[in-house]
mmCIF file of C-alpha atoms and ligand atoms in Angstrom:
data_model
loop_
_atom_site.group_PDB
_atom_site.id
_atom_site.type_symbol
_atom_site.label_atom_id
_atom_site.label_comp_id
_atom_site.label_asym_id
_atom_site.label_seq_id
_atom_site.Cartn_x
_atom_site.Cartn_y
_atom_site.Cartn_z
ATOM 1 C CA MET A 1 16.670 20.946 18.016
ATOM 2 C CA ASN A 2 17.404 24.300 16.380
ATOM 3 C CA ASP A 3 21.110 23.509 16.253
ATOM 4 C CA ASP A 4 20.374 20.439 14.120
ATOM 5 C CA PRO A 5 22.869 20.753 11.221
ATOM 6 C CA LEU A 6 20.329 19.407 8.742
ATOM 7 C CA ARG A 7 17.737 21.944 9.789
ATOM 8 C CA ALA A 8 20.303 24.724 9.432
ATOM 9 C CA LEU A 9 20.968 23.654 5.840
ATOM 10 C CA ILE A 10 17.340 24.062 4.720
ATOM 11 C CA ARG A 11 16.705 27.469 3.179
ATOM 12 C CA THR A 12 13.316 29.098 3.614
ATOM 13 C CA ILE A 13 12.083 31.215 0.706
ATOM 14 C CA PRO A 14 9.009 33.270 1.613
ATOM 15 C CA ASP A 15 6.077 33.678 -0.783
ATOM 16 C CA PHE A 16 7.123 30.964 -3.241
ATOM 17 C CA PRO A 17 5.427 29.781 -5.400
ATOM 18 C CA LYS A 18 2.678 32.105 -4.168
ATOM 19 C CA PRO A 19 2.095 34.600 -1.365
ATOM 20 C CA GLY A 20 1.868 33.073 2.115
ATOM 21 C CA ILE A 21 3.838 29.892 1.325
ATOM 22 C CA GLN A 22 7.152 29.411 3.127
ATOM 23 C CA PHE A 23 9.005 27.269 0.626
ATOM 24 C CA ARG A 24 11.437 24.882 2.343
ATOM 25 C CA ASP A 25 14.246 24.654 -0.190
ATOM 26 C CA ILE A 26 16.321 21.475 0.104
ATOM 27 C CA THR A 27 18.776 22.293 -2.725
ATOM 28 C CA THR A 28 20.968 23.813 -0.013
ATOM 29 C CA VAL A 29 21.123 20.378 1.672
ATOM 30 C CA LEU A 30 21.982 18.650 -1.610
ATOM 31 C CA ARG A 31 24.902 20.916 -2.426
ATOM 32 C CA ASP A 32 26.496 20.179 0.955
ATOM 33 C CA PRO A 33 28.150 16.736 0.813
ATOM 34 C CA ALA A 34 28.053 16.186 4.578
ATOM 35 C CA GLY A 35 24.481 17.445 4.810
ATOM 36 C CA PHE A 36 23.257 15.240 1.968
ATOM 37 C CA ALA A 37 25.008 12.230 3.516
ATOM 38 C CA LEU A 38 23.515 13.033 6.929
ATOM 39 C CA ALA A 39 20.011 13.171 5.454
ATOM 40 C CA ILE A 40 20.445 9.779 3.772
ATOM 41 C CA ASP A 41 22.038 8.252 6.892
ATOM 42 C CA ARG A 42 19.094 9.391 9.010
ATOM 43 C CA MET A 43 16.568 8.075 6.521
ATOM 44 C CA LYS A 44 18.404 4.744 6.476
ATOM 45 C CA ALA A 45 18.354 4.626 10.279
ATOM 46 C CA ALA A 46 14.599 5.272 10.244
ATOM 47 C CA LEU A 47 14.083 2.206 8.044
ATOM 48 C CA ALA A 48 16.135 -0.127 10.254
ATOM 49 C CA GLY A 49 14.126 -3.160 11.327
ATOM 50 C CA HIS A 50 11.231 -2.542 8.932
ATOM 51 C CA ASP A 51 12.265 -5.232 6.453
ATOM 52 C CA VAL A 52 11.775 -2.956 3.462
ATOM 53 C CA THR A 53 12.431 -4.521 0.036
ATOM 54 C CA MET A 54 12.105 -1.440 -2.201
ATOM 55 C CA ILE A 55 12.110 2.360 -2.147
ATOM 56 C CA ALA A 56 9.529 4.483 -3.986
ATOM 57 C CA GLY A 57 10.136 8.214 -4.436
ATOM 58 C CA ILE A 58 7.636 10.906 -5.391
ATOM 59 C CA GLU A 59 8.453 13.256 -8.310
ATOM 60 C CA ALA A 60 10.569 15.282 -8.245
ATOM 61 C CA ARG A 61 12.567 15.828 -5.057
ATOM 62 C CA GLY A 62 11.568 12.420 -3.707
ATOM 63 C CA PHE A 63 13.609 10.957 -6.586
ATOM 64 C CA ILE A 64 16.782 12.556 -5.258
ATOM 65 C CA PHE A 65 16.508 11.331 -1.676
ATOM 66 C CA GLY A 66 14.777 8.069 -2.572
ATOM 67 C CA ALA A 67 17.322 7.020 -5.195
ATOM 68 C CA ALA A 68 20.288 7.869 -2.962
ATOM 69 C CA LEU A 69 18.670 5.935 -0.106
ATOM 70 C CA ALA A 70 17.943 2.932 -2.325
ATOM 71 C CA ARG A 71 21.572 2.867 -3.503
ATOM 72 C CA GLU A 72 22.808 3.184 0.072
ATOM 73 C CA MET A 73 20.590 0.279 1.202
ATOM 74 C CA GLY A 74 21.187 -1.938 -1.824
ATOM 75 C CA LEU A 75 17.497 -1.802 -2.800
ATOM 76 C CA GLY A 76 15.652 -1.056 -6.027
ATOM 77 C CA PHE A 77 13.989 2.301 -6.665
ATOM 78 C CA VAL A 78 10.571 3.020 -8.184
ATOM 79 C CA PRO A 79 9.747 6.544 -9.434
ATOM 80 C CA ILE A 80 6.187 7.703 -8.765
ATOM 81 C CA ARG A 81 5.610 10.169 -11.601
ATOM 82 C CA LYS A 82 3.157 12.867 -12.502
ATOM 83 C CA LYS A 83 0.664 11.789 -15.150
ATOM 84 C CA ASP A 84 1.676 10.915 -18.727
ATOM 85 C CA LYS A 85 5.438 10.876 -18.098
ATOM 86 C CA LEU A 86 6.071 7.126 -18.032
ATOM 87 C CA PRO A 87 6.519 5.344 -21.370
ATOM 88 C CA GLY A 88 5.033 1.939 -20.529
ATOM 89 C CA ARG A 89 1.619 0.773 -19.322
ATOM 90 C CA THR A 90 0.728 2.490 -16.080
ATOM 91 C CA ILE A 91 -1.595 2.379 -13.114
ATOM 92 C CA GLY A 92 -2.478 5.670 -11.415
ATOM 93 C CA MET A 93 -4.279 7.422 -8.610
ATOM 94 C CA ASN A 94 -6.050 10.781 -8.741
ATOM 95 C CA TYR A 95 -5.909 13.149 -5.792
ATOM 96 C CA ALA A 96 -7.406 16.500 -4.922
ATOM 97 C CA LEU A 97 -5.413 19.723 -5.008
ATOM 98 C CA GLU A 98 -6.482 23.070 -3.531
ATOM 99 C CA TYR A 99 -7.940 23.843 -6.962
ATOM 100 C CA GLY A 100 -8.678 20.857 -9.178
ATOM 101 C CA GLN A 101 -6.960 17.505 -9.139
ATOM 102 C CA ASP A 102 -3.726 15.776 -10.096
ATOM 103 C CA ARG A 103 -2.646 12.229 -10.864
ATOM 104 C CA ILE A 104 0.395 10.117 -10.066
ATOM 105 C CA GLU A 105 1.409 6.958 -11.894
ATOM 106 C CA ILE A 106 3.777 3.985 -11.817
ATOM 107 C CA HIS A 107 4.441 1.325 -14.426
ATOM 108 C CA ASP A 108 1.971 -1.512 -13.962
ATOM 109 C CA ASP A 109 4.822 -4.019 -13.538
ATOM 110 C CA ALA A 110 6.996 -1.851 -11.265
ATOM 111 C CA VAL A 111 5.853 -3.380 -7.982
ATOM 112 C CA GLY A 112 3.705 -6.277 -6.869
ATOM 113 C CA PRO A 113 2.601 -8.570 -4.069
ATOM 114 C CA GLY A 114 5.417 -9.379 -1.659
ATOM 115 C CA ASP A 115 7.063 -5.974 -1.994
ATOM 116 C CA ARG A 116 7.424 -4.002 1.247
ATOM 117 C CA ILE A 117 7.888 -0.438 0.129
ATOM 118 C CA ALA A 118 9.269 2.610 1.908
ATOM 119 C CA LEU A 119 7.758 5.780 0.465
ATOM 120 C CA VAL A 120 10.156 8.764 0.293
ATOM 121 C CA ASP A 121 9.661 12.473 -0.382
ATOM 122 C CA ASP A 122 11.402 15.676 0.621
ATOM 123 C CA LEU A 123 8.410 17.133 2.458
ATOM 124 C CA ILE A 124 4.923 16.294 3.700
ATOM 125 C CA ALA A 125 2.471 19.187 3.914
ATOM 126 C CA THR A 126 -1.249 18.312 3.632
ATOM 127 C CA GLY A 127 -0.342 14.702 2.927
ATOM 128 C CA GLY A 128 -2.489 14.557 -0.210
ATOM 129 C CA THR A 129 0.372 13.406 -2.428
ATOM 130 C CA ALA A 130 1.729 10.825 0.029
ATOM 131 C CA VAL A 131 -1.721 9.366 0.784
ATOM 132 C CA ALA A 132 -2.378 8.976 -2.952
ATOM 133 C CA ALA A 133 1.065 7.392 -3.427
ATOM 134 C CA THR A 134 0.409 4.913 -0.610
ATOM 135 C CA GLN A 135 -2.974 4.000 -2.079
ATOM 136 C CA LEU A 136 -1.436 3.607 -5.535
ATOM 137 C CA LEU A 137 1.320 1.271 -4.296
ATOM 138 C CA ARG A 138 -1.182 -0.764 -2.294
ATOM 139 C CA SER A 139 -3.521 -1.019 -5.280
ATOM 140 C CA ALA A 140 -0.698 -3.034 -6.885
ATOM 141 C CA GLY A 141 -0.801 -5.484 -3.973
ATOM 142 C CA THR A 142 2.215 -4.173 -2.065
ATOM 143 C CA ASP A 143 2.662 -3.355 1.600
ATOM 144 C CA VAL A 144 3.743 0.204 2.532
ATOM 145 C CA PRO A 145 4.881 -0.128 6.138
ATOM 146 C CA ILE A 146 6.744 3.170 6.406
ATOM 147 C CA ALA A 147 7.089 6.606 4.803
ATOM 148 C CA VAL A 148 10.104 8.872 5.327
ATOM 149 C CA PHE A 149 10.324 12.617 4.746
ATOM 150 C CA LEU A 150 13.100 15.123 5.222
ATOM 151 C CA VAL A 151 10.625 17.783 6.387
ATOM 152 C CA ASP A 152 7.210 17.679 8.057
ATOM 153 C CA LEU A 153 4.901 20.689 8.307
ATOM 154 C CA PRO A 154 2.836 19.368 11.244
ATOM 155 C CA ASP A 155 0.444 22.334 11.288
ATOM 156 C CA LEU A 156 -0.925 21.095 7.949
ATOM 157 C CA GLY A 157 -1.787 17.658 9.360
ATOM 158 C CA GLY A 158 -0.360 15.546 6.545
ATOM 159 C CA ALA A 159 1.614 13.145 8.709
ATOM 160 C CA GLU A 160 -1.489 12.380 10.782
ATOM 161 C CA ARG A 161 -3.532 11.899 7.622
ATOM 162 C CA LEU A 162 -0.956 9.463 6.260
ATOM 163 C CA ARG A 163 -0.679 7.585 9.585
ATOM 164 C CA ALA A 164 -4.441 7.054 9.462
ATOM 165 C CA GLN A 165 -3.791 4.990 6.290
ATOM 166 C CA GLY A 166 -1.463 2.686 8.237
ATOM 167 C CA PRO A 167 2.176 3.512 7.480
ATOM 168 C CA ILE A 168 4.628 4.610 10.136
ATOM 169 C CA VAL A 169 5.482 8.217 9.246
ATOM 170 C CA HIS A 170 9.000 9.379 10.043
ATOM 171 C CA SER A 171 10.303 12.908 9.377
ATOM 172 C CA LEU A 172 13.815 14.144 10.048
ATOM 173 C CA ILE A 173 12.822 17.774 10.748
ATOM 174 C CA ALA A 174 9.619 19.695 11.500
ATOM 175 C CA PHE A 175 8.875 23.329 10.688
ATOM 176 C CA GLU A 176 5.969 25.244 12.181
ATOM 177 C CA GLY A 177 3.544 27.030 9.896
ATOM 178 C CA HIS A 178 2.815 26.566 6.201
HETATM 179 P P1 AMP B 1 1.207 17.732 0.136
HETATM 180 O O1 AMP B 1 0.592 16.813 -0.882
HETATM 181 O O2 AMP B 1 0.332 18.895 0.493
HETATM 182 O O3 AMP B 1 1.689 16.975 1.359
HETATM 183 O O4 AMP B 1 2.463 18.403 -0.566
HETATM 184 C C1 AMP B 1 3.670 17.728 -0.620
HETATM 185 C C2 AMP B 1 4.424 18.012 -1.894
HETATM 186 O O5 AMP B 1 4.449 19.409 -2.207
HETATM 187 C C3 AMP B 1 5.859 17.563 -1.721
HETATM 188 O O6 AMP B 1 6.250 16.859 -2.889
HETATM 189 C C4 AMP B 1 6.645 18.845 -1.523
HETATM 190 O O7 AMP B 1 7.825 18.806 -2.272
HETATM 191 C C5 AMP B 1 5.733 19.981 -1.994
HETATM 192 N N1 AMP B 1 5.564 21.054 -0.981
HETATM 193 C C6 AMP B 1 4.400 21.383 -0.337
HETATM 194 N N2 AMP B 1 4.569 22.414 0.498
HETATM 195 C C7 AMP B 1 5.874 22.769 0.409
HETATM 196 C C8 AMP B 1 6.692 23.777 1.059
HETATM 197 N N3 AMP B 1 6.194 24.644 1.966
HETATM 198 N N4 AMP B 1 8.005 23.844 0.734
HETATM 199 C C9 AMP B 1 8.531 22.974 -0.177
HETATM 200 N N5 AMP B 1 7.822 22.021 -0.824
HETATM 201 C C10 AMP B 1 6.516 21.902 -0.540
#
């Protein structure tokens, strides 16, 4: 597992953005053409057989992987944005942060009943963002059968938290710790 080429391409930056956090930097995957392609190929393989009709990516790094995956699969892409960024009428979902709360939004006509959406982000930690994104997409009447992440931090329990909401949760790589 440790000789996984994708894993080797992820750079760990200690104490960013604050002390104690091991930041898993995926820009080193993106700048490597074979590594970026491998990540998208593996995400595509994870979605095989799930009859997905659309990809939704979480701001900001979920846009990069999600949009590339959507293009690769011939599907549409929906950006899930932080609050007050989208120009049209939106629907949103609030979620708790360590201190305070945040909000994610989509356009109110971006998705609807009949859509089977794969949720994509670079990393799942506590799962707070992905759970809120799943609830937001479902509040628009869609199905979210699967969520795909480049990295899982299993010690933080996010994948389990998201699974409890129903989606299959697939990660390409896991890192111990925070
Ligand atoms: P969470 O809601 O706790 O699952 O946090 C997930 C979001 O925060 C993702 O969009 C990640 O990009 C970012 N994130 C959280 N922890 C890390 C980390 N250790 N390294 C890189 N990104 C992280």
